[in-house]
PDB file of C-alpha atoms and ligand atoms in Angstrom:
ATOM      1  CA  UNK A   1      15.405-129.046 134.304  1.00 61.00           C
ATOM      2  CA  UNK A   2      15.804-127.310 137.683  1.00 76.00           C
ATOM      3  CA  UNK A   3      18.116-128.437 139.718  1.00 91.00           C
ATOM      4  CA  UNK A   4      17.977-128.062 143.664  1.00 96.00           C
ATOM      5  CA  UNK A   5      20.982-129.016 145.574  1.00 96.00           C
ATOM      6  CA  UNK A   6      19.296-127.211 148.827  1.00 97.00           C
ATOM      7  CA  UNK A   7      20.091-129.255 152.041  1.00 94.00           C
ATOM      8  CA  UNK A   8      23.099-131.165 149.756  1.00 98.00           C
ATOM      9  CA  UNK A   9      26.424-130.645 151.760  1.00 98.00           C
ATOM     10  CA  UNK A  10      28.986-130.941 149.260  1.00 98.00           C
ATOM     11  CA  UNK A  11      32.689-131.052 149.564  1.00 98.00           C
ATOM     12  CA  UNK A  12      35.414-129.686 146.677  1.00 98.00           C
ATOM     13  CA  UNK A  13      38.812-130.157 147.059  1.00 98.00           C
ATOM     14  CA  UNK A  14      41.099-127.237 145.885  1.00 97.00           C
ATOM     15  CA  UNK A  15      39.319-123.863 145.733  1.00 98.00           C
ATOM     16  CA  UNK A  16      41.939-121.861 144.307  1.00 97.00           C
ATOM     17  CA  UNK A  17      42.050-124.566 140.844  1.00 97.00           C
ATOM     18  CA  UNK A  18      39.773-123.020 138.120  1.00 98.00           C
ATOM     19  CA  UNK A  19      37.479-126.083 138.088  1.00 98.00           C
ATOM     20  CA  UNK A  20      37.065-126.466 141.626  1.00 98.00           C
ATOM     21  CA  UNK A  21      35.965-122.817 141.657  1.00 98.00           C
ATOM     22  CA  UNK A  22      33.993-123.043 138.635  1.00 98.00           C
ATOM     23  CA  UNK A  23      32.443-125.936 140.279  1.00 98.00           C
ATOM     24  CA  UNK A  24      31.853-124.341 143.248  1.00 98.00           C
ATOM     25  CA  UNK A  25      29.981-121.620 141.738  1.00 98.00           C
ATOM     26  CA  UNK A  26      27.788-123.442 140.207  1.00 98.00           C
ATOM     27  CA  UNK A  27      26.610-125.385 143.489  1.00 98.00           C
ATOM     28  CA  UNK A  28      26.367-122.757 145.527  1.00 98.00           C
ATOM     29  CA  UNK A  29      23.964-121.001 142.815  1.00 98.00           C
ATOM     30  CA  UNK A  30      22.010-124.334 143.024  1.00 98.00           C
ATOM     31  CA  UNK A  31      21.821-124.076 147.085  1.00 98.00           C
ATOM     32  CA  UNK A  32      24.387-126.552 147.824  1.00 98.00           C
ATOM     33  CA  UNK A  33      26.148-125.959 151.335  1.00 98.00           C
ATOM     34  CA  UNK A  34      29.902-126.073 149.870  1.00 98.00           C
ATOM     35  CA  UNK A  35      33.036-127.075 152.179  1.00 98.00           C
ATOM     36  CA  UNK A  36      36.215-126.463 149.999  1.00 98.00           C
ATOM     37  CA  UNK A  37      39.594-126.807 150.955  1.00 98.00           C
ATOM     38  CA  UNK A  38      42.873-124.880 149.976  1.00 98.00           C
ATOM     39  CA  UNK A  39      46.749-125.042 150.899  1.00 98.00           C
ATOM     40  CA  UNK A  40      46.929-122.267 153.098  1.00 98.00           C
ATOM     41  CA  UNK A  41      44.584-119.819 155.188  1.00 98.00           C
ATOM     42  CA  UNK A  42      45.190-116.846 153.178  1.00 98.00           C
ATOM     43  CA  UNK A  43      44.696-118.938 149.394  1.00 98.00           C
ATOM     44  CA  UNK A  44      41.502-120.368 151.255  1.00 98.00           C
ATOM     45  CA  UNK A  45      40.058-116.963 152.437  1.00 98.00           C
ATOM     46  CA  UNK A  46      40.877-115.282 149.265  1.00 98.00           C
ATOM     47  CA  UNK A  47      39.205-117.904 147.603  1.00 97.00           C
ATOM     48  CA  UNK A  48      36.246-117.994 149.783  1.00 98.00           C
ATOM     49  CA  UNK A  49      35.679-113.694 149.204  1.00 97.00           C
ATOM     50  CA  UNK A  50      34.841-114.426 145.612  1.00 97.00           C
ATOM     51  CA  UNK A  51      31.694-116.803 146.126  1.00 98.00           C
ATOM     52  CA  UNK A  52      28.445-116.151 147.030  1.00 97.00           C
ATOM     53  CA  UNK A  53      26.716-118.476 149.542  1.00 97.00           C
ATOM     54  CA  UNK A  54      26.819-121.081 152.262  1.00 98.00           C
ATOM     55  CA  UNK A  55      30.630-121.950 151.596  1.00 98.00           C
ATOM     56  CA  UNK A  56      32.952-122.284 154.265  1.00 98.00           C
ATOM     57  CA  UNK A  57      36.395-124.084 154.221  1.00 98.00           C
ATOM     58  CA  UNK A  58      39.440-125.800 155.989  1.00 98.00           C
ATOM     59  CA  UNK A  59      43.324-126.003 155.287  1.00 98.00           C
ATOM     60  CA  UNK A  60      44.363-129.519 153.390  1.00 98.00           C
ATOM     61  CA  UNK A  61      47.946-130.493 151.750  1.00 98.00           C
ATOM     62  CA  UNK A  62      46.850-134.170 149.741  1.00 97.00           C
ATOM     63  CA  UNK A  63      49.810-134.864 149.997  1.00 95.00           C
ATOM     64  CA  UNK A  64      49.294-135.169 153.889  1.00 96.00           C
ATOM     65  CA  UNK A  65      47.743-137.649 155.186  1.00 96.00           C
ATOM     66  CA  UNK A  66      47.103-136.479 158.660  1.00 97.00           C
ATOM     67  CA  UNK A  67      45.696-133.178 157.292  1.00 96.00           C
ATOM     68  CA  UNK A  68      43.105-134.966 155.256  1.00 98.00           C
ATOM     69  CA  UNK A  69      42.419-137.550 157.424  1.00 98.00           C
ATOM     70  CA  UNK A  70      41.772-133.851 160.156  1.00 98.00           C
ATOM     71  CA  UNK A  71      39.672-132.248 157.241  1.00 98.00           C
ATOM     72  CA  UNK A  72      37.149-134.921 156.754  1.00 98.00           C
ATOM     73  CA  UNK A  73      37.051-134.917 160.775  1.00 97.00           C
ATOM     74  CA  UNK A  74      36.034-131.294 160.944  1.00 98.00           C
ATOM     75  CA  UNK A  75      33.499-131.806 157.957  1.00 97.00           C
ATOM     76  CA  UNK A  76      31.306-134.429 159.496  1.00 96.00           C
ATOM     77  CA  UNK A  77      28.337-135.990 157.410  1.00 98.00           C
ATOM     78  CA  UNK A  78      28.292-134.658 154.032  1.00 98.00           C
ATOM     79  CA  UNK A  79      26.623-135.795 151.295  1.00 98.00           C
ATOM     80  CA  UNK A  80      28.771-135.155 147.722  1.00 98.00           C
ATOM     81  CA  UNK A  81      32.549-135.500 147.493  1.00 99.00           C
ATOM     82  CA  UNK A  82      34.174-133.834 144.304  1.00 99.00           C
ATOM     83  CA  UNK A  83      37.895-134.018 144.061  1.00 98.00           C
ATOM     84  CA  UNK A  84      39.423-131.671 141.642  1.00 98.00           C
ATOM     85  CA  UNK A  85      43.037-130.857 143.617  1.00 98.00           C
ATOM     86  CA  UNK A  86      45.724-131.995 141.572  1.00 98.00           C
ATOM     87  CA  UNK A  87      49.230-130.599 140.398  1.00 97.00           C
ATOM     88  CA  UNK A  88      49.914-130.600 137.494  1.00 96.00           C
ATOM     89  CA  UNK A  89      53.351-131.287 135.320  1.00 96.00           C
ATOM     90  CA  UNK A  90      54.418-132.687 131.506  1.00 95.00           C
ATOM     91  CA  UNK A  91      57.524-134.111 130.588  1.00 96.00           C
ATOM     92  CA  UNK A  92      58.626-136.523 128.247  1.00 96.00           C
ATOM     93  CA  UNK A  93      59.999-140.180 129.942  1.00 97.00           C
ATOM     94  CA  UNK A  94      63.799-139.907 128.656  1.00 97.00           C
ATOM     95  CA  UNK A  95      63.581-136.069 130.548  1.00 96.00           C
ATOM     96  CA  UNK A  96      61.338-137.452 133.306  1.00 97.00           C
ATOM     97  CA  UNK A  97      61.619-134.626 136.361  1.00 95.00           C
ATOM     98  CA  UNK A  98      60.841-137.928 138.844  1.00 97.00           C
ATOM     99  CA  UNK A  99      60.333-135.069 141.982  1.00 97.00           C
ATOM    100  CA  UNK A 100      57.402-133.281 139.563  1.00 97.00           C
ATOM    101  CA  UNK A 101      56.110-136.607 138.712  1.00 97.00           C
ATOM    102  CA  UNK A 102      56.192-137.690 142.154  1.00 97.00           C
ATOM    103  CA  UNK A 103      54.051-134.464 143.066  1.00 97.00           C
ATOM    104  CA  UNK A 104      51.358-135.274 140.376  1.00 97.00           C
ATOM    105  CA  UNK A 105      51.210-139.131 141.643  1.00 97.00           C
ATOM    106  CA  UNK A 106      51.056-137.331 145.228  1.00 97.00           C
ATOM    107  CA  UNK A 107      48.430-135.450 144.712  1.00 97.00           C
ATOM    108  CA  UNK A 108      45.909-136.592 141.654  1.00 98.00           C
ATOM    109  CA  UNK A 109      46.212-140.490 142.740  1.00 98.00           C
ATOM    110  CA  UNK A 110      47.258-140.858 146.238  1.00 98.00           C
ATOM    111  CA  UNK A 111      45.753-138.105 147.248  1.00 98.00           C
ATOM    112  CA  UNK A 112      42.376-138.117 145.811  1.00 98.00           C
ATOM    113  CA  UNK A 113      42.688-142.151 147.068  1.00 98.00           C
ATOM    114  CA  UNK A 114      43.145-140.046 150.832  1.00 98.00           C
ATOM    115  CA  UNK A 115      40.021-138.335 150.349  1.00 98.00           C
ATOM    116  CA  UNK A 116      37.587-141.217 149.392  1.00 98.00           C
ATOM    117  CA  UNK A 117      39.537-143.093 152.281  1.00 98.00           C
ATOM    118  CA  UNK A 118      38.736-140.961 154.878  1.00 98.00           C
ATOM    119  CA  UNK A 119      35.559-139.254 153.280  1.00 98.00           C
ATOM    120  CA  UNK A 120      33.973-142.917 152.962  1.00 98.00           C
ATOM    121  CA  UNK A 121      33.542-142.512 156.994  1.00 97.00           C
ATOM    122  CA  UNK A 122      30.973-139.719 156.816  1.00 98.00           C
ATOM    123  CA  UNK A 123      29.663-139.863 153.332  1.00 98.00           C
ATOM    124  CA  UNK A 124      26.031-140.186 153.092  1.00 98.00           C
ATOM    125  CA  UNK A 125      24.664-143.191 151.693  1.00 98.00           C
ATOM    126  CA  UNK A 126      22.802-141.122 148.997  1.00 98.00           C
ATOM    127  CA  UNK A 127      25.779-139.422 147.895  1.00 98.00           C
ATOM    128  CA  UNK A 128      28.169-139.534 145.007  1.00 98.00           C
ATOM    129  CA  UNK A 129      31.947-139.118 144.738  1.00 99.00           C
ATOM    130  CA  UNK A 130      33.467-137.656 141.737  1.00 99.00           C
ATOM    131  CA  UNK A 131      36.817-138.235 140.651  1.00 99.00           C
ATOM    132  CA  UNK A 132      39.139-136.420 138.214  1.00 99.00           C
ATOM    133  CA  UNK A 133      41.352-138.096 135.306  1.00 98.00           C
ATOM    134  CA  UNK A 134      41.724-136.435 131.987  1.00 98.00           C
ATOM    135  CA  UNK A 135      41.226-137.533 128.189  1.00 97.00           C
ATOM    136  CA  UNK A 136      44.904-138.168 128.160  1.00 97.00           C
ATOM    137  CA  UNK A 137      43.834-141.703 129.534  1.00 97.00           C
ATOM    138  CA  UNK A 138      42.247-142.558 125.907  1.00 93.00           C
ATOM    139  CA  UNK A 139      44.104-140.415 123.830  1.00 94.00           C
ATOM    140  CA  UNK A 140      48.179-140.431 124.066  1.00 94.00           C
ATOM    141  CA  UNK A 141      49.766-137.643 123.927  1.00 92.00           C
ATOM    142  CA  UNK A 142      53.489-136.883 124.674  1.00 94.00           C
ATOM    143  CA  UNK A 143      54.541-135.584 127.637  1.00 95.00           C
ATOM    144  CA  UNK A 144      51.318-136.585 129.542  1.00 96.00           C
ATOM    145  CA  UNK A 145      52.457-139.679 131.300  1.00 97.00           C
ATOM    146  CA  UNK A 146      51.938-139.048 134.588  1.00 98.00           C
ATOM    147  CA  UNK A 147      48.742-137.216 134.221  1.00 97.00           C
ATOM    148  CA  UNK A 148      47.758-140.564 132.081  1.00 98.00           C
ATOM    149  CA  UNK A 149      48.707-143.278 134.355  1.00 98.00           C
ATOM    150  CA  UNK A 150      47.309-141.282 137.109  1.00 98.00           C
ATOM    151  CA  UNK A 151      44.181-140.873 135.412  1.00 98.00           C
ATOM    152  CA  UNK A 152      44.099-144.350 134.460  1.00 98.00           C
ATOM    153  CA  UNK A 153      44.411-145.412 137.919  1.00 98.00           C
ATOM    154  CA  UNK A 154      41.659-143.034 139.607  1.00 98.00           C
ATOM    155  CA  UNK A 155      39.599-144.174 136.616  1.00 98.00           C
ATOM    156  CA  UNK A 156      40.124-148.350 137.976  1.00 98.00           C
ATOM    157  CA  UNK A 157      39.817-147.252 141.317  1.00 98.00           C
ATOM    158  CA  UNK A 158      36.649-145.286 140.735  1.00 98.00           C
ATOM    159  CA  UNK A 159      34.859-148.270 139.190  1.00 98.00           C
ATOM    160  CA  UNK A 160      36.084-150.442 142.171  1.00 98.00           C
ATOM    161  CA  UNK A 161      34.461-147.907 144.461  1.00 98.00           C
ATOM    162  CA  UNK A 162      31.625-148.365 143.017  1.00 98.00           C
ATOM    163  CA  UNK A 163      31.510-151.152 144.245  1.00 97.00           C
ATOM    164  CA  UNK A 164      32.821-150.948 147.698  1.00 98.00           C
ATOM    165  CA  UNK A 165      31.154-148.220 148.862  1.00 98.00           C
ATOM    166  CA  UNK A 166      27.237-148.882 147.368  1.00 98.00           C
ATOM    167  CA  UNK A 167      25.051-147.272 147.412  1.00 98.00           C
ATOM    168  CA  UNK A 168      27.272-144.275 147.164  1.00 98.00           C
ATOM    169  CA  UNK A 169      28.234-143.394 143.715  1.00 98.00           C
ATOM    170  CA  UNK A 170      31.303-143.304 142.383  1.00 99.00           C
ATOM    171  CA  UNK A 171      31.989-141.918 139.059  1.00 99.00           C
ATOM    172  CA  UNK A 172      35.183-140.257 137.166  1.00 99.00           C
ATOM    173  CA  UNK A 173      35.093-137.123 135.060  1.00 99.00           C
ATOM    174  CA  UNK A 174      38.131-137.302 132.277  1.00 98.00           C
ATOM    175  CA  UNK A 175      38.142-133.218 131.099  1.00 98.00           C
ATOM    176  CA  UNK A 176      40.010-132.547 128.264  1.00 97.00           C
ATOM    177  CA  UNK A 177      41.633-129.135 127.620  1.00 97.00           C
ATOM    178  CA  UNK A 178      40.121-126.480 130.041  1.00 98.00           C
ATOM    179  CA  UNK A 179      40.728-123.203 130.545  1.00 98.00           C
ATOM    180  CA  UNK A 180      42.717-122.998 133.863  1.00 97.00           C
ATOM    181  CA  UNK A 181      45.973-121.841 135.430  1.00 94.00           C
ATOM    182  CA  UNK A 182      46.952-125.293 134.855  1.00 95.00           C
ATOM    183  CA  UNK A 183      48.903-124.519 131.506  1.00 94.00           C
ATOM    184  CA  UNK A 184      50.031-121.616 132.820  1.00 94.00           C
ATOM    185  CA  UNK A 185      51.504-123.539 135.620  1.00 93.00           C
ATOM    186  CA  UNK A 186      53.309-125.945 133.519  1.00 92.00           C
ATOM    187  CA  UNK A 187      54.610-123.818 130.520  1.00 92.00           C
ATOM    188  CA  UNK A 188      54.547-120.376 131.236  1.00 94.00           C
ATOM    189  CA  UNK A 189      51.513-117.692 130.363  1.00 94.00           C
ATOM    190  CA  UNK A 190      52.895-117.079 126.195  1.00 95.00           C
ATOM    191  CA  UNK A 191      53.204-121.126 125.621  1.00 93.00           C
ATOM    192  CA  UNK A 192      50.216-121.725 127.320  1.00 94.00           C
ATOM    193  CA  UNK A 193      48.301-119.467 125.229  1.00 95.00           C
ATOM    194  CA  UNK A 194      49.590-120.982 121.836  1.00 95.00           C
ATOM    195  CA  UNK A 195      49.077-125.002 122.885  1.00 92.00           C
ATOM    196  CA  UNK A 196      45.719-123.545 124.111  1.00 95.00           C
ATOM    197  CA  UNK A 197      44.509-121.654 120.705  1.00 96.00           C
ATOM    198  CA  UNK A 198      46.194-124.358 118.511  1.00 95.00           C
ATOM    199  CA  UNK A 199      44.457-127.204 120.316  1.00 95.00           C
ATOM    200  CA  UNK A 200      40.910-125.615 119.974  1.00 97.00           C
ATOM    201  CA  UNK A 201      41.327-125.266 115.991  1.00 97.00           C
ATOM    202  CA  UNK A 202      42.139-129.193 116.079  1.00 96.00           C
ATOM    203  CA  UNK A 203      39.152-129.854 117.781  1.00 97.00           C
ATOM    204  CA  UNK A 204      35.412-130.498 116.134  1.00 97.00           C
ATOM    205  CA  UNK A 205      34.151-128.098 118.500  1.00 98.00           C
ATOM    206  CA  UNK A 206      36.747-125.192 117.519  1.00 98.00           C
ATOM    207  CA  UNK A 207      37.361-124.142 121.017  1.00 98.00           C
ATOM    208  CA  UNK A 208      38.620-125.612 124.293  1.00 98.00           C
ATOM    209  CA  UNK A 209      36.600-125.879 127.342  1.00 98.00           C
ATOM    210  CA  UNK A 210      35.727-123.819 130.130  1.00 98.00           C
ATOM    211  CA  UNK A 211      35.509-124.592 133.891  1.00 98.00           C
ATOM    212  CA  UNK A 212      31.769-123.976 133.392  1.00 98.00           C
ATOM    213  CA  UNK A 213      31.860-126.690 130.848  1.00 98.00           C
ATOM    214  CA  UNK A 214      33.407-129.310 133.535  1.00 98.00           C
ATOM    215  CA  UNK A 215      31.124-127.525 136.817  1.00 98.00           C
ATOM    216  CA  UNK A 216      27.659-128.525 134.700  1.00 98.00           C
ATOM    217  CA  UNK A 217      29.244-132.136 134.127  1.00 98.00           C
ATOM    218  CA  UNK A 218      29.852-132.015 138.314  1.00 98.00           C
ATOM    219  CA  UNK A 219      26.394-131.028 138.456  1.00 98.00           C
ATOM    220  CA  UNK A 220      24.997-133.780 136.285  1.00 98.00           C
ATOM    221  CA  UNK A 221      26.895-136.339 138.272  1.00 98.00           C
ATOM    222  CA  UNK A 222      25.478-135.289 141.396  1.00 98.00           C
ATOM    223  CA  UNK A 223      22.232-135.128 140.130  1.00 97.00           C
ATOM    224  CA  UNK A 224      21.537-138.350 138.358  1.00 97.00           C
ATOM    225  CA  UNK A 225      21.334-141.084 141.012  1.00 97.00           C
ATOM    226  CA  UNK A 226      21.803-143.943 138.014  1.00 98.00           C
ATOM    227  CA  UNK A 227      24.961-143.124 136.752  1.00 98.00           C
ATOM    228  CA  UNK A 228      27.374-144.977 138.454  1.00 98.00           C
ATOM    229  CA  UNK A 229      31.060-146.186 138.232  1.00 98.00           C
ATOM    230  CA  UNK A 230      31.434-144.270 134.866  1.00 98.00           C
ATOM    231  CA  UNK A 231      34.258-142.237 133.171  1.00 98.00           C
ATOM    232  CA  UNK A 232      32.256-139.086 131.672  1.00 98.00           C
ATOM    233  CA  UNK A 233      34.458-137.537 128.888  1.00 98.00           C
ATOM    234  CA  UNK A 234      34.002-134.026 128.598  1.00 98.00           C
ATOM    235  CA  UNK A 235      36.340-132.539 126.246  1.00 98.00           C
ATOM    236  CA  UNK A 236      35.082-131.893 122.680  1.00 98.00           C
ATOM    237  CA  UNK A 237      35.718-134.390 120.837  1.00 97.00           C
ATOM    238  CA  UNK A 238      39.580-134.475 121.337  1.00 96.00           C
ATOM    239  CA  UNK A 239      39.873-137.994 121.962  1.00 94.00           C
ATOM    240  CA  UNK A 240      38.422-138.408 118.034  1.00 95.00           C
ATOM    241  CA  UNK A 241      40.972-136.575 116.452  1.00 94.00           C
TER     242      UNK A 241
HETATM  243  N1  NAP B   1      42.585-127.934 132.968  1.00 91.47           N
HETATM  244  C1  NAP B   1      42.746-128.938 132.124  1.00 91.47           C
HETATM  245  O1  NAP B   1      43.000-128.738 130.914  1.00 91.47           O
HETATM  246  C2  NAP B   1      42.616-130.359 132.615  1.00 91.47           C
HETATM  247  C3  NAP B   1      42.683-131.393 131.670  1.00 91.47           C
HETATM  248  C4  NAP B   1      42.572-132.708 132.090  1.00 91.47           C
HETATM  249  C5  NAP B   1      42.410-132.990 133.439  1.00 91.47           C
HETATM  250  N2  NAP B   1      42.349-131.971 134.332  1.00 91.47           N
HETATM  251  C6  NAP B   1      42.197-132.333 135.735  1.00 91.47           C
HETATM  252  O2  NAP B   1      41.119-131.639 136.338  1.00 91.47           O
HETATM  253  C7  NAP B   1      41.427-131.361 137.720  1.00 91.47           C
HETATM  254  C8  NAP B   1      41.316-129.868 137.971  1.00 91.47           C
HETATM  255  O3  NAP B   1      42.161-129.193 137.060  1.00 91.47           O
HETATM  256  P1  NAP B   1      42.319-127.592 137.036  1.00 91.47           P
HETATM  257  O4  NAP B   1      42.727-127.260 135.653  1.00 91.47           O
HETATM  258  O5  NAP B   1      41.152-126.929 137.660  1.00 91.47           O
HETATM  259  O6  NAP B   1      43.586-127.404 137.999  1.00 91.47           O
HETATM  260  P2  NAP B   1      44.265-126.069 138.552  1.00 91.47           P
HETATM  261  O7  NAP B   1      43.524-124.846 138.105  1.00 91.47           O
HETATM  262  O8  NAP B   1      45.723-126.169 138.252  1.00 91.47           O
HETATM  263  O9  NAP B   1      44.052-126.210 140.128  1.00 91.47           O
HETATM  264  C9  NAP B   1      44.666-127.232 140.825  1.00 91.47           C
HETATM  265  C10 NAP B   1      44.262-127.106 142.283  1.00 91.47           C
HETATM  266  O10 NAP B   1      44.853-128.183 143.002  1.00 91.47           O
HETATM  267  C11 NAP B   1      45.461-127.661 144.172  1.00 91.47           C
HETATM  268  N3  NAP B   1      46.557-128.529 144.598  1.00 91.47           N
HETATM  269  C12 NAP B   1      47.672-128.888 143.907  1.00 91.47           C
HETATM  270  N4  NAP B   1      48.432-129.710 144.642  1.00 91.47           N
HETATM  271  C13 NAP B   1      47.779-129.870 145.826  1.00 91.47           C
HETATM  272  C14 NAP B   1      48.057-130.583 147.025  1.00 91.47           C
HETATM  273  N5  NAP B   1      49.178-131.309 147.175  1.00 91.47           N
HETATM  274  N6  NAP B   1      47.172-130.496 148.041  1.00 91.47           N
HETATM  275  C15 NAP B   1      46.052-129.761 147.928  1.00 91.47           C
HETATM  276  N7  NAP B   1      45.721-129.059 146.833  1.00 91.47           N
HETATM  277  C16 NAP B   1      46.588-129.121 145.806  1.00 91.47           C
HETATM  278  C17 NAP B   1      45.945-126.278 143.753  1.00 91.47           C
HETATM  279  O11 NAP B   1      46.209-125.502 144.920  1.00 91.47           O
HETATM  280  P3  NAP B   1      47.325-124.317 144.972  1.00 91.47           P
HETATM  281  O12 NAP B   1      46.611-123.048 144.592  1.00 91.47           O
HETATM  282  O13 NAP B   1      47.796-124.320 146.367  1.00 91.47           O
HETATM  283  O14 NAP B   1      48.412-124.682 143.994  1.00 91.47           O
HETATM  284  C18 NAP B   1      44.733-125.806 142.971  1.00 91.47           C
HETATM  285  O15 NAP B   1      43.728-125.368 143.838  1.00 91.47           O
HETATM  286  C19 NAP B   1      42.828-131.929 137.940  1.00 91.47           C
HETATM  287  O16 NAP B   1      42.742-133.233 138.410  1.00 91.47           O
HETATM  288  C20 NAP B   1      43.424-131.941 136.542  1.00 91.47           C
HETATM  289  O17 NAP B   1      44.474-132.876 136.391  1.00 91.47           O
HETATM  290  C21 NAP B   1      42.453-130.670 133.959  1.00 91.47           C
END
């Protein structure tokens, strides 16, 4: 299959995240007109320098509302909406860091809730929204609470969309362990690396995923106009073990 995404204005939220970008790629290289958004001017155009095609880009904190509320202004009509932005923290409830866990809620809930708010005005009634939880929605695992309850609740929301805004899709990827600076982020580069090669021996697939793997799961969302107000797992079996 041959996808053509030419004349498709999509929007990604968080360039400089290794999914987003990923994501982007892949779009672009399907002739997608990409709109992205970053934290700052010089995150955005250093972001930007590193694709190839129609892909342009505005400054958005989530965790403002007047700034999204300003991007989806400056976007106009658009057609896809793909909202990958999210911070990212773990910690165990007793040791709960309640300003960290504020940020996630911030961010991956409220703020992805912010973008389908104000993207809703201007989104195509062909077009699809897709939302990002995480496999730590089905499968517990300790010191993932708030990505899990804010997971959970994009998921509900998602399928409530659906609903709201037909005919536009609304559907929820839940990734499980990707490759990104996400770990990184959370527990440093050497702890990252160990959680990250231990978890792919657990799983049937013997690796963890890429971006790539979560971009073509984007695309496939996009593309297939009768999937609808669905949480796609993508994450190799994890939840199964
Ligand atoms: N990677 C995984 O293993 C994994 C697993 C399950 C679920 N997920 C979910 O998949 C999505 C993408 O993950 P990822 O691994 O690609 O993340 P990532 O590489 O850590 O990137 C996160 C992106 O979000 C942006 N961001 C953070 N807070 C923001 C805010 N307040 N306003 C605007 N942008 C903000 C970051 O911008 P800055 O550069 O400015 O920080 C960065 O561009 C997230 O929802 C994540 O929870 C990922």
């Amino acid at each position: 299959m041959h996808q053509d995404l030419t004349s498709h204005k999509v929007i990604i939220t968080g360039i400089t995240g290794g999914i987003a970008r990923e994501t982007a790629r892949l779009l672009l290289s399907l002739g997608a007109e990409v709109i992205v958004s970053a934290r700052s001017q010089d995150k955005l155009d250093a972001a930007i320098n590193t694709l190839d095609g129609n892909v342009s880009g505005y400054v958005m904190d989530l965790t403002n509302a007047d700034d999204v509320a300003a991007f989806f202004g400056k976007v106009g009509a658009f057609d896809h909406l793909v909202t990958p932005a999210a911070t990212g923290m773990f910690a165990p409830v007793r040791d709960m860091d309640w300003d960290a866990a504020r940020a996630l809620l911030d961010s991956k809930q409220w703020g992805q809730m912010l973008c389908v708010h104000h993207g809703a005005k201007h989104i195509k009634e062909t077009g699809s929204i897709t939302l990002f939880s995480g496999t730590v929605t089905q499968k517990p695992l300790a010191g993932a609470t708030m990505f899990a309850a804010a997971g959970a609740a994009t998921e509900a929301a998602g399928r409530i969309w659906a609903f709201e805004l037909a005919p536009v899709r609304v559907n929820t990827i839940a990734p499980g362990v990707i490759d990104t600076g996400v770990w990184a982020g959370i527990m440093g580069e050497e702890a990252a690396a160990g959680v990250k090669e231990s978890i792919a021996q657990s799983l049937p697939v013997k690796r963890i995923g890429a971006p790539k793997d979560i971009a073509k799961s984007v695309a496939f969302l996009i593309d297939n106009s009768f999937v609808n107000g669905i949480t796609l797992v993508v994450d190799g079996g994890h939840r199964l073990v």
